[in-house]
XYZ file of C-alpha atoms in Angstrom:
769
model
C 46.901 117.011 116.165
C 44.900 118.978 113.651
C 42.770 120.620 116.344
C 45.065 122.571 118.638
C 44.939 126.383 118.634
C 43.548 126.559 115.130
C 47.052 127.024 113.743
C 47.557 123.922 111.679
C 45.865 125.051 108.506
C 46.001 123.723 105.021
C 43.969 126.653 103.678
C 43.546 130.355 104.378
C 41.147 131.305 107.137
C 37.571 131.846 106.014
C 36.601 135.493 105.423
C 33.857 135.314 107.977
C 32.886 133.014 110.748
C 29.998 130.769 109.716
C 26.811 131.278 111.650
C 26.465 127.740 113.003
C 23.943 126.893 115.666
C 26.504 125.112 117.789
C 29.396 127.555 118.324
C 31.257 125.296 120.740
C 31.729 122.483 118.167
C 34.953 123.037 116.287
C 35.510 126.494 117.692
C 39.251 125.811 118.060
C 39.683 125.560 114.318
C 37.377 128.485 113.494
C 34.520 126.319 112.201
C 36.483 125.587 109.033
C 36.565 121.866 108.418
C 39.552 122.334 106.129
C 41.661 123.430 109.096
C 40.908 120.137 110.785
C 42.776 117.982 108.341
C 41.728 114.721 109.958
C 38.146 115.578 108.939
C 36.880 113.789 112.025
C 37.500 116.232 114.828
C 38.081 115.086 118.345
C 40.907 115.769 120.817
C 44.198 113.916 120.848
C 43.877 112.514 117.330
C 47.126 112.584 115.353
C 47.994 111.272 111.912
C 51.416 112.730 111.198
C 52.354 116.241 110.196
C 50.433 118.006 107.455
C 52.307 119.297 104.426
C 51.711 122.965 105.287
C 55.188 122.814 106.822
C 56.577 122.733 103.265
C 57.484 126.350 102.601
C 58.274 126.041 98.890
C 55.820 125.685 96.060
C 57.691 122.983 94.178
C 55.715 119.900 93.259
C 56.427 116.820 95.377
C 57.504 114.900 92.267
C 61.050 113.730 92.874
C 63.401 114.835 90.143
C 66.259 112.534 91.198
C 65.074 109.059 92.052
C 66.747 106.283 93.995
C 66.170 102.547 94.145
C 63.637 101.521 96.768
C 63.293 98.265 98.758
C 66.329 96.670 97.144
C 66.326 93.785 99.637
C 62.805 92.829 98.599
C 63.861 92.845 94.962
C 66.785 90.551 95.814
C 64.385 88.277 97.722
C 62.071 88.197 94.691
C 64.948 87.297 92.380
C 66.098 84.563 94.779
C 62.580 83.169 94.853
C 62.436 83.199 91.052
C 65.680 81.230 91.074
C 64.165 78.708 93.483
C 61.001 78.493 91.398
C 63.151 77.863 88.358
C 65.000 75.094 90.232
C 61.677 73.458 91.132
C 60.639 73.671 87.475
C 63.956 72.162 86.376
C 63.561 69.220 88.762
C 59.973 68.720 87.650
C 60.907 68.776 83.972
C 63.826 66.409 84.612
C 61.808 63.895 86.593
C 58.359 64.312 85.112
C 56.795 63.580 81.779
C 53.912 65.861 80.923
C 52.596 63.329 78.445
C 51.663 61.094 81.410
C 49.097 63.679 82.435
C 47.900 64.641 78.968
C 47.739 61.181 77.373
C 46.115 57.962 78.712
C 48.142 54.905 79.727
C 47.488 51.246 78.826
C 47.609 48.224 81.147
C 51.373 47.860 80.727
C 52.048 51.490 81.566
C 52.702 52.541 77.955
C 51.655 56.100 77.169
C 49.284 56.257 74.212
C 50.606 58.520 71.478
C 54.178 58.510 72.820
C 57.248 56.331 72.304
C 56.405 52.942 70.806
C 52.724 53.978 70.784
C 53.207 57.090 68.661
C 50.638 55.930 66.099
C 48.189 54.738 68.772
C 46.721 57.840 70.413
C 43.441 56.506 71.882
C 42.792 54.084 74.741
C 40.336 51.169 74.321
C 38.987 49.050 77.198
C 38.266 45.428 76.236
C 35.302 44.723 78.540
C 33.604 47.870 79.770
C 31.217 45.901 81.997
C 34.157 45.283 84.332
C 33.797 48.931 85.304
C 30.509 48.151 87.090
C 32.406 47.394 90.306
C 32.520 50.426 92.661
C 36.129 49.477 93.421
C 36.960 51.010 90.046
C 37.759 54.210 91.929
C 40.591 52.403 93.760
C 41.774 49.600 91.525
C 40.858 51.070 88.181
C 38.644 49.399 85.591
C 39.522 45.674 85.815
C 39.851 45.004 82.124
C 42.659 45.142 79.622
C 43.505 48.642 78.339
C 45.067 48.891 74.882
C 46.324 51.874 72.900
C 44.667 51.954 69.464
C 44.998 54.071 66.351
C 41.338 55.065 66.369
C 38.156 54.166 68.205
C 35.878 51.452 66.751
C 33.291 52.684 64.264
C 31.083 49.568 64.419
C 29.691 46.949 66.807
C 31.573 43.684 66.307
C 32.334 40.425 68.152
C 35.430 38.585 66.853
C 34.802 35.724 69.288
C 31.204 35.314 68.156
C 32.210 35.378 64.487
C 34.875 32.754 65.148
C 32.321 30.444 66.813
C 30.069 30.864 63.786
C 32.885 29.567 61.617
C 33.738 32.814 59.827
C 37.090 32.843 58.079
C 39.805 33.451 60.704
C 41.874 35.701 58.470
C 38.925 38.010 57.820
C 38.201 38.239 61.551
C 41.833 39.041 62.337
C 41.953 41.792 59.730
C 38.920 43.499 61.312
C 40.037 43.118 64.915
C 43.804 43.695 64.545
C 43.600 47.522 64.930
C 42.114 46.950 68.401
C 44.577 44.298 69.626
C 47.799 44.648 71.582
C 50.847 45.296 69.387
C 52.397 41.810 69.193
C 54.730 40.059 66.767
C 53.390 38.447 63.593
C 54.333 35.062 65.036
C 52.077 35.597 68.073
C 49.266 36.885 65.915
C 49.213 33.635 63.943
C 47.350 31.986 66.826
C 43.635 31.375 66.364
C 41.073 34.009 67.377
C 39.882 32.124 70.474
C 43.462 31.909 71.787
C 44.131 35.607 71.076
C 40.979 36.529 73.007
C 41.745 34.131 75.869
C 45.252 35.589 76.282
C 43.704 39.084 76.214
C 45.734 40.092 73.200
C 42.498 40.976 71.370
C 39.033 42.000 72.635
C 36.180 39.450 72.528
C 33.870 42.258 71.362
C 33.803 46.006 70.925
C 31.190 48.698 70.293
C 30.987 51.786 68.155
C 32.741 54.466 70.191
C 33.773 58.101 70.178
C 36.963 59.585 71.572
C 36.735 61.700 74.721
C 39.930 62.955 76.350
C 41.898 60.291 74.468
C 39.677 57.434 75.616
C 37.166 55.418 73.589
C 33.669 55.497 75.085
C 30.693 53.760 73.466
C 28.220 56.144 71.903
C 25.091 56.752 73.959
C 23.006 53.579 74.122
C 20.040 54.892 76.060
C 16.869 53.099 75.136
C 14.233 54.791 73.040
C 10.683 55.067 74.334
C 9.747 51.613 73.007
C 13.051 49.935 73.835
C 14.178 48.242 76.988
C 17.405 48.492 78.933
C 17.341 44.673 78.914
C 17.840 44.551 75.153
C 20.865 42.327 74.431
C 23.734 44.109 72.686
C 26.303 41.279 72.728
C 25.200 37.675 73.236
C 26.785 35.506 75.917
C 28.266 33.145 73.338
C 30.106 36.090 71.757
C 31.650 37.467 74.936
C 33.587 34.522 76.271
C 31.810 35.211 79.555
C 28.816 33.736 81.336
C 26.077 36.271 80.527
C 24.665 38.510 77.820
C 25.675 42.165 77.548
C 22.610 44.432 77.643
C 22.056 48.097 76.973
C 21.491 48.641 80.685
C 24.856 47.101 81.548
C 26.667 49.290 79.034
C 24.975 52.393 80.409
C 25.760 51.291 83.967
C 29.382 50.719 83.064
C 29.594 54.134 81.517
C 28.131 55.658 84.658
C 30.510 53.774 86.940
C 33.472 54.735 84.810
C 33.009 58.306 85.843
C 30.309 60.720 86.866
C 31.430 62.948 84.026
C 29.861 60.586 81.474
C 26.473 62.184 82.036
C 28.191 65.524 81.892
C 29.985 64.303 78.800
C 27.003 64.965 76.519
C 26.561 68.379 78.082
C 30.254 69.145 77.614
C 30.245 67.877 74.050
C 27.249 70.040 73.212
C 28.895 73.082 74.761
C 32.043 72.350 72.777
C 30.076 71.979 69.544
C 28.285 75.262 70.199
C 31.615 77.007 70.756
C 33.026 75.412 67.617
C 30.076 76.754 65.596
C 30.111 80.258 67.080
C 33.747 80.934 68.005
C 34.092 83.540 65.266
C 30.877 85.248 66.396
C 32.129 85.298 69.995
C 35.389 86.833 68.742
C 33.489 89.520 66.839
C 31.355 90.236 69.903
C 34.432 90.654 72.107
C 36.008 92.958 69.523
C 32.736 94.883 69.626
C 33.023 95.048 73.424
C 36.553 96.469 73.030
C 35.288 99.095 70.602
C 32.302 99.921 72.819
C 34.551 100.276 75.884
C 36.974 102.446 73.946
C 34.197 104.678 72.587
C 32.680 104.931 76.053
C 36.004 106.054 77.523
C 36.517 108.586 74.698
C 33.028 109.993 75.182
C 33.705 110.328 78.907
C 36.557 112.657 77.960
C 34.010 115.139 76.637
C 30.715 114.069 78.244
C 31.760 112.543 81.548
C 28.754 113.739 83.527
C 26.299 112.726 80.804
C 27.883 109.283 80.379
C 27.788 108.597 84.131
C 24.110 109.528 84.287
C 23.475 107.341 81.247
C 25.187 104.484 83.114
C 23.019 105.059 86.159
C 19.824 105.223 84.082
C 20.753 102.144 82.040
C 21.494 100.058 85.122
C 18.299 101.304 86.759
C 16.187 100.377 83.732
C 18.109 97.125 83.158
C 17.585 95.841 86.706
C 13.998 97.062 86.622
C 13.398 95.287 83.300
C 14.882 92.022 84.589
C 12.740 92.327 87.711
C 9.636 92.830 85.570
C 10.508 89.867 83.342
C 11.141 87.601 86.342
C 7.824 88.651 87.868
C 6.104 87.974 84.534
C 7.598 84.472 84.271
C 6.833 83.775 87.945
C 3.161 84.670 87.401
C 2.686 82.147 84.587
C 4.788 79.433 86.231
C 2.761 79.869 89.411
C -0.466 79.272 87.494
C 0.962 76.255 85.646
C -0.384 72.791 86.471
C 2.746 71.044 85.178
C 4.149 68.934 88.081
C 7.700 69.684 86.859
C 7.284 73.294 88.000
C 6.785 72.249 91.637
C 10.040 70.313 91.978
C 12.946 71.738 93.944
C 16.518 71.939 92.717
C 17.527 68.781 94.600
C 14.988 66.737 92.635
C 16.541 67.579 89.277
C 18.597 65.028 87.411
C 22.022 66.067 86.142
C 21.388 65.724 82.434
C 22.194 67.879 79.399
C 18.663 69.323 79.807
C 19.225 70.435 83.398
C 19.222 74.127 82.463
C 15.823 73.848 80.766
C 14.477 71.905 83.752
C 15.891 74.512 86.114
C 14.123 77.348 84.277
C 10.790 75.503 84.454
C 10.742 75.560 88.248
C 8.578 77.937 90.256
C 11.271 78.271 92.930
C 13.783 79.433 90.311
C 11.737 82.429 89.221
C 10.716 83.205 92.780
C 14.388 83.357 93.765
C 15.235 85.509 90.732
C 12.372 87.900 91.539
C 13.328 88.252 95.207
C 17.036 88.766 94.492
C 16.407 91.294 91.707
C 13.832 93.071 93.877
C 16.358 93.482 96.688
C 19.043 94.718 94.266
C 16.581 97.168 92.694
C 15.540 98.510 96.098
C 19.165 98.915 97.202
C 20.017 100.845 94.014
C 17.003 103.143 94.446
C 17.959 103.880 98.058
C 21.579 104.528 97.095
C 20.537 107.048 94.471
C 18.149 108.783 96.863
C 20.483 109.116 99.837
C 23.806 109.560 98.001
C 22.732 111.985 95.297
C 24.911 114.799 96.683
C 27.970 112.550 96.890
C 27.234 111.227 93.420
C 27.378 114.774 92.068
C 30.753 115.293 93.734
C 32.069 111.961 92.480
C 30.957 112.797 88.929
C 32.952 116.028 89.095
C 36.064 114.100 90.115
C 35.469 111.547 87.341
C 35.373 114.477 84.907
C 38.843 115.443 86.066
C 39.996 111.877 85.648
C 38.619 111.879 82.102
C 40.671 114.981 81.311
C 43.814 113.305 82.625
C 43.109 110.130 80.641
C 42.331 112.224 77.562
C 45.662 114.050 77.732
C 47.531 110.835 78.608
C 45.722 108.784 75.980
C 48.422 106.129 75.654
C 47.614 105.012 79.216
C 44.443 103.366 77.887
C 46.478 100.751 76.034
C 49.103 100.188 78.718
C 47.103 97.544 80.710
C 47.710 95.146 77.807
C 51.369 94.858 78.892
C 50.834 93.680 82.518
C 47.956 91.475 81.329
C 50.229 89.659 78.860
C 52.908 89.311 81.527
C 50.328 87.802 83.885
C 49.361 85.329 81.170
C 53.018 84.304 80.945
C 53.096 83.685 84.715
C 49.891 81.619 84.593
C 51.183 79.606 81.624
C 54.484 78.914 83.397
C 52.602 77.839 86.531
C 50.443 75.393 84.554
C 53.436 73.856 82.791
C 55.342 73.395 86.052
C 52.231 72.005 87.776
C 51.749 69.420 85.029
C 55.377 68.310 85.169
C 55.275 68.012 88.955
C 52.006 66.060 88.772
C 53.606 63.619 86.319
C 56.782 63.182 88.373
C 56.259 59.776 89.907
C 56.530 56.042 89.452
C 53.973 53.807 87.800
C 51.848 51.997 90.353
C 50.448 48.538 89.523
C 47.951 46.654 91.682
C 46.726 43.060 91.739
C 43.182 42.307 90.559
C 41.316 39.047 89.981
C 38.531 38.788 87.420
C 35.240 37.417 88.688
C 36.765 37.259 92.214
C 38.808 34.219 91.206
C 40.984 32.744 93.971
C 44.459 32.164 92.497
C 46.310 31.613 95.758
C 46.825 27.902 95.095
C 48.542 28.510 91.750
C 52.302 28.440 91.475
C 53.789 31.874 90.994
C 50.838 33.703 92.609
C 52.676 34.452 95.828
C 55.221 36.996 96.966
C 57.966 37.219 99.558
C 57.523 40.094 102.042
C 60.570 41.258 104.051
C 62.361 37.939 103.595
C 59.530 35.917 105.159
C 57.774 32.934 103.678
C 55.858 33.300 100.451
C 52.477 34.992 100.915
C 49.702 34.675 98.281
C 48.844 37.810 96.381
C 45.711 39.539 97.606
C 43.480 41.840 95.615
C 44.783 45.431 95.554
C 48.362 44.422 96.522
C 51.053 46.336 94.692
C 52.907 44.425 92.009
C 55.264 44.716 89.054
C 54.418 43.228 85.626
C 57.706 41.320 85.398
C 57.384 39.630 88.800
C 53.662 38.954 88.363
C 53.945 37.308 84.921
C 54.289 33.723 86.296
C 51.014 34.183 88.146
C 49.238 35.329 84.966
C 50.607 32.338 83.068
C 49.239 29.905 85.635
C 46.021 31.795 86.449
C 44.726 33.827 83.470
C 42.134 35.611 85.672
C 44.939 37.320 87.606
C 45.997 40.809 86.509
C 48.773 43.237 87.399
C 46.853 46.358 86.444
C 48.341 49.831 85.988
C 46.423 52.202 88.287
C 48.137 55.577 88.493
C 51.373 57.472 88.852
C 52.430 57.810 92.481
C 53.451 61.304 93.507
C 57.046 62.127 94.241
C 57.861 62.474 97.944
C 58.812 66.108 97.362
C 55.592 66.857 95.462
C 53.822 68.761 98.253
C 56.427 71.418 98.999
C 57.305 71.824 95.314
C 53.684 72.411 94.400
C 53.466 74.840 97.338
C 56.357 76.828 95.851
C 54.673 76.703 92.463
C 51.332 78.019 93.745
C 53.027 80.753 95.767
C 55.002 81.725 92.675
C 51.736 82.031 90.755
C 50.283 84.407 93.336
C 53.409 86.497 93.735
C 53.994 86.735 89.984
C 50.409 87.714 89.127
C 50.225 90.301 91.928
C 53.690 91.599 91.014
C 52.678 92.510 87.467
C 49.351 93.871 88.652
C 51.257 96.179 91.018
C 53.639 97.100 88.196
C 50.669 98.295 86.162
C 49.341 100.332 89.090
C 52.621 102.096 89.867
C 53.191 102.953 86.192
C 49.716 104.488 85.834
C 50.190 106.306 89.147
C 53.389 107.818 87.745
C 51.581 108.940 84.579
C 48.657 110.633 86.324
C 50.709 112.151 89.135
C 52.898 113.740 86.447
C 49.752 115.204 84.908
C 48.486 116.566 88.231
C 51.746 118.127 89.406
C 52.319 119.903 86.115
C 51.260 123.504 86.681
C 50.372 124.359 83.095
C 48.715 121.194 81.821
C 48.241 122.495 78.293
C 51.850 123.348 77.457
C 54.202 121.851 80.059
C 53.273 118.166 79.977
C 56.223 115.945 78.942
C 56.001 114.191 75.585
C 56.314 110.626 76.865
C 54.941 110.410 80.392
C 54.087 106.728 80.002
C 57.630 105.840 78.918
C 59.079 107.817 81.815
C 56.755 106.151 84.304
C 57.638 102.689 82.972
C 61.356 103.528 83.198
C 61.012 104.744 86.783
C 59.009 101.690 87.834
C 61.382 99.244 86.134
C 64.694 100.812 87.138
C 63.935 102.246 90.594
C 60.823 100.704 92.135
C 60.713 96.977 91.360
C 61.658 96.339 94.988
C 58.627 98.278 96.223
C 56.441 96.368 93.771
C 57.901 93.085 95.068
C 57.278 94.149 98.685
C 53.623 95.054 98.174
C 52.837 92.034 96.010
C 54.572 89.730 98.529
C 52.190 90.858 101.283
C 49.128 90.119 99.141
C 50.604 86.792 97.993
C 51.188 85.683 101.597
C 47.600 86.517 102.565
C 46.237 84.748 99.490
C 48.401 81.687 100.212
C 47.056 81.518 103.763
C 43.526 81.727 102.362
C 44.309 78.880 99.964
C 45.681 76.720 102.772
C 42.600 77.470 104.861
C 40.358 76.329 102.008
C 42.395 73.117 101.800
C 41.896 72.549 105.541
C 38.183 73.249 105.107
C 37.871 70.552 102.421
C 39.688 68.071 104.665
C 37.421 68.883 107.618
C 34.175 68.457 105.679
C 34.199 64.705 106.323
C 33.884 65.344 110.091
C 30.845 67.643 109.754
C 31.741 69.616 112.877
C 29.680 72.812 113.206
C 32.167 74.503 115.528
C 35.022 73.845 113.094
C 32.938 75.203 110.220
C 32.166 78.355 112.184
C 35.821 78.961 113.081
C 36.959 78.385 109.506
C 34.337 80.779 108.136
C 35.371 83.433 110.664
C 39.005 83.025 109.610
C 38.058 83.217 105.928
C 36.065 86.383 106.525
C 38.911 88.026 108.463
C 41.479 87.097 105.818
C 39.226 88.398 103.042
C 38.874 91.733 104.859
C 42.618 91.831 105.514
C 43.387 91.274 101.830
C 40.961 94.029 100.781
C 42.520 96.435 103.297
C 46.063 95.603 102.189
C 45.108 96.093 98.541
C 43.813 99.549 99.461
C 47.014 100.364 101.371
C 49.209 99.010 98.570
C 47.437 101.011 95.891
C 47.954 104.293 97.740
C 51.509 103.317 98.707
C 52.313 102.802 95.009
C 50.929 106.259 94.241
C 53.152 107.838 96.911
C 56.145 105.853 95.692
C 55.526 106.968 92.100
C 55.371 110.596 93.242
C 58.152 110.774 95.834
C 60.359 107.742 95.172
C 60.090 106.577 98.795
C 60.190 102.963 99.968
C 57.067 100.921 100.530
C 56.746 101.371 104.293
C 57.282 105.136 104.190
C 54.972 105.502 101.201
C 52.242 103.451 102.871
C 52.601 105.432 106.108
C 52.420 108.817 104.374
C 49.475 107.770 102.224
C 47.585 106.327 105.191
C 48.186 109.414 107.333
C 47.134 111.716 104.504
C 43.922 109.771 103.973
C 43.159 109.667 107.698
C 43.700 113.411 107.985
C 41.036 113.745 105.298
C 38.829 110.869 106.333
C 35.513 112.534 105.537
C 36.691 113.398 102.044
C 37.723 109.786 101.535
C 34.322 108.537 102.701
C 32.535 111.095 100.526
C 34.343 110.143 97.344
C 36.250 106.890 97.235
C 33.499 104.278 97.370
C 31.048 106.398 95.380
C 33.502 106.893 92.515
C 34.254 103.156 92.442
C 30.533 102.439 92.404
C 29.879 104.808 89.494
C 32.743 103.378 87.450
C 31.442 99.887 88.198
C 28.102 100.959 86.778
C 29.907 101.976 83.587
C 31.386 98.490 83.306
C 27.990 96.998 84.026
C 26.393 99.010 81.215
C 28.883 97.668 78.664
C 28.292 94.121 79.894
C 24.519 94.615 79.746
C 24.651 96.070 76.239
C 26.802 93.254 74.863
C 24.743 90.675 76.757
C 21.419 91.991 75.450
C 22.772 92.273 71.892
C 24.094 88.701 71.997
C 20.824 87.426 73.488
C 18.799 89.103 70.739
C 21.141 87.615 68.151
C 21.386 84.002 69.315
C 17.773 83.649 70.451
C 16.557 84.577 66.959
C 14.963 87.897 67.942
C 16.486 89.711 64.942
C 14.654 88.456 61.810
C 17.207 89.904 59.377
C 19.999 87.614 60.576
C 17.966 84.780 62.099
C 18.663 82.413 59.202
C 22.422 83.086 59.389
C 22.717 81.990 63.017
C 23.840 78.335 63.287
C 21.588 75.865 65.057
C 22.853 75.487 68.637
C 22.240 72.965 71.398
C 22.169 75.769 73.967
C 21.833 79.283 72.622
C 23.081 80.674 75.948
C 26.550 79.108 75.485
C 28.048 81.935 73.373
C 26.137 84.506 75.439
C 27.842 83.388 78.665
C 31.308 83.553 77.107
C 30.570 86.956 75.566
C 29.291 88.414 78.848
C 32.273 87.135 80.852
C 34.762 88.325 78.229
C 33.036 91.719 77.995
C 33.347 92.209 81.741
C 37.097 91.564 81.704
C 37.559 93.857 78.707
C 35.535 96.648 80.328
C 37.445 96.159 83.592
C 40.749 96.647 81.751
C 39.616 99.968 80.268
C 37.894 101.260 83.400
C 40.823 100.121 85.535
C 42.782 102.990 83.990
C 40.054 105.393 85.102
C 40.051 103.921 88.599
C 43.778 104.449 88.906
C 43.503 107.948 87.458
C 40.843 108.985 89.975
C 42.689 107.426 92.939
C 45.953 109.109 91.953
C 44.347 112.500 91.370
C 42.484 112.241 94.663
C 45.631 111.555 96.695
C 47.516 114.311 94.885
C 44.532 116.592 95.435
C 44.635 115.995 99.194
C 48.358 116.731 99.360
C 47.865 119.849 97.242
C 45.316 121.110 99.781
C 47.817 120.754 102.612
C 50.900 121.861 100.698
C 49.422 125.043 99.203
C 46.844 127.652 100.163
C 45.755 129.140 96.831
C 47.679 132.374 97.321
C 49.929 133.940 94.713
C 52.992 132.625 96.523
C 51.593 129.109 96.951
C 48.957 128.528 94.265
C 47.129 125.236 93.920
C 48.150 122.783 91.223
C 44.554 121.664 90.966
C 42.319 122.936 88.191
C 39.369 125.255 88.705
C 37.012 122.302 88.453
C 38.786 120.554 91.307
C 38.477 123.731 93.376
C 34.743 123.574 92.770
C 34.770 119.991 94.003
C 36.487 121.178 97.171
C 33.742 123.714 97.703
C 31.071 121.063 97.212
C 32.785 118.714 99.617
C 33.108 121.346 102.324
C 29.505 122.334 101.840
C 28.404 118.708 102.118
C 30.451 118.117 105.269
C 29.370 121.340 106.950
C 25.711 120.704 106.106
C 25.903 117.259 107.668
C 27.535 118.697 110.803
C 24.996 121.487 110.953
C 22.151 118.954 110.866
C 23.700 116.758 113.551
C 22.527 117.491 117.164
């Protein structure tokens, strides 16, 4: 559409016809790329009408706004009501303490109800956890809620057999027995142990996630795993308890018990350095703020500093990796020749990983590729980088004059935290909404079928003996326990409510929609702020006093429906991606290559679709903030405008995002290097003040991750500023021609950018055959 008869112009005709070598290319629009507003000339290409049809010079900012996408807002409110109903049902039927606190063999929740003063869970005989069936039936030993975990190794049964005073034994073991009446506790120690009211022995333990686990009993260099910890005579069983058995039981009880030490060390490191991490993150905030302020005055210089810093940083890491690879390659240590699959998952796995030759080879190759890509980008995109820097300078002026916009992202971030917190609470209540499930277990594979009371009636038929792993209830199973002490009706888990699946689906979808809703709210408010700046003719004197307040009012009162519409689309795509990942996990057991390929293709397509929709949404929000149009119309106008200026979009959009990403990367690198120098003891002045850590990289990782999110929050304002100014800039080009009657709203610097862009485009066309 932008090619016929050379009439559809967004700018005045050039003063002279350019002397291009190929006169036939673009002759219809007088060799002026600006007249071809699709910036990708070929016949029969139409992307809506250009804004040169607007004959007045008023800004497109709508003075009188109207509510947009009201139906979507109603749908969002209805969904919130449904989400609230799901939460109400979950809170009514669930008990969050079931998830947070452990449960004893009778289904009592430790730390709640009658067990208020007994917060920890103790297992009588941990060796019963050696059976792999522990994953199904649970650990086949008595679980008791206790006030605190044992702080010594002790065998009440062994002491009783040695003739120790019964009262003294009872006083020491009573804190670790079931809560029974004083009359029951008058029985002798052997009887209390036989009836599983008290443990036959216990070991010094520490509390992890509300459960008592014996402290690490790994043998020293001169010790043996066969060393006896509890003698057979003290256990009431038929064999001695060795260190190896205890370690095996701990391993069977959960794979996380090896990770436990690693987790505990990480936690201790965080406990020692939390205030230093906080100071570092405050420093990252200050650094990001100073960087943004400096960009207001030295935008070009700061961008080049970012580029140089990233270049030197990646180059330095590449040099260091090559240096380490050289010495590891020459090492004769057999540990260096292992591959990652030969490593044991221990608390020292990171140190073992960094000793490997393959590790440093991989680091060197990856960093080398990244370094080469960055060098090539700088070489081939230098002209576009110059143009992008000029646009960033304009964005810095807008941010500088609308300084309050820098602090606005805190509001949507806090609202997103509220959504995430609500989701977690509802998820926990739904997970705890179920009945207690008990299953039959027999110690030492004892056959109790011949005992009276150890049978059940199924569907009115004859009595059938209980089998291992049958469901049971403590009340009905008690006669069997009385006649056969080896029989147990063991609490296993809480069964999920029949409505759990769809309720959790609603909860997850609510998380996505809520988080994306407030993210979109932040975008449309910032778009309103920066579009107000652009479409103000005299930016020094005519800017309103409270643009941010006005933009928030407009978004809240008029455009929540549009926000709900856009965020709903992203939430639906993300939910489909989540369901696809669930299907992928279910299909892994079949190991079908064709299925894997199809799933990966679907995941790739959905990822691309989400990225595209985010791009469309962002520009639709800008149009909505400017013109107060509904989502579909805003998205259509924004898309057509961008397609009519496709070359300009290609020239600037990705390059600007890349340069701003480099700014974020610089802040992360600076805080990361500073924290590394601090915690690795490279600064002698403060070396003695740094606490001794298990892993010095623990605070560094948290600081780097936190710094990235902080920098992203600050630079996100810049991203929105540049995107808004760019879209307004494109409309300004089509709406006005720079004449006295229809002057541009853009500044002189933006006009220079236009000249650079046209020069870049024309040069590329002139070079093409």
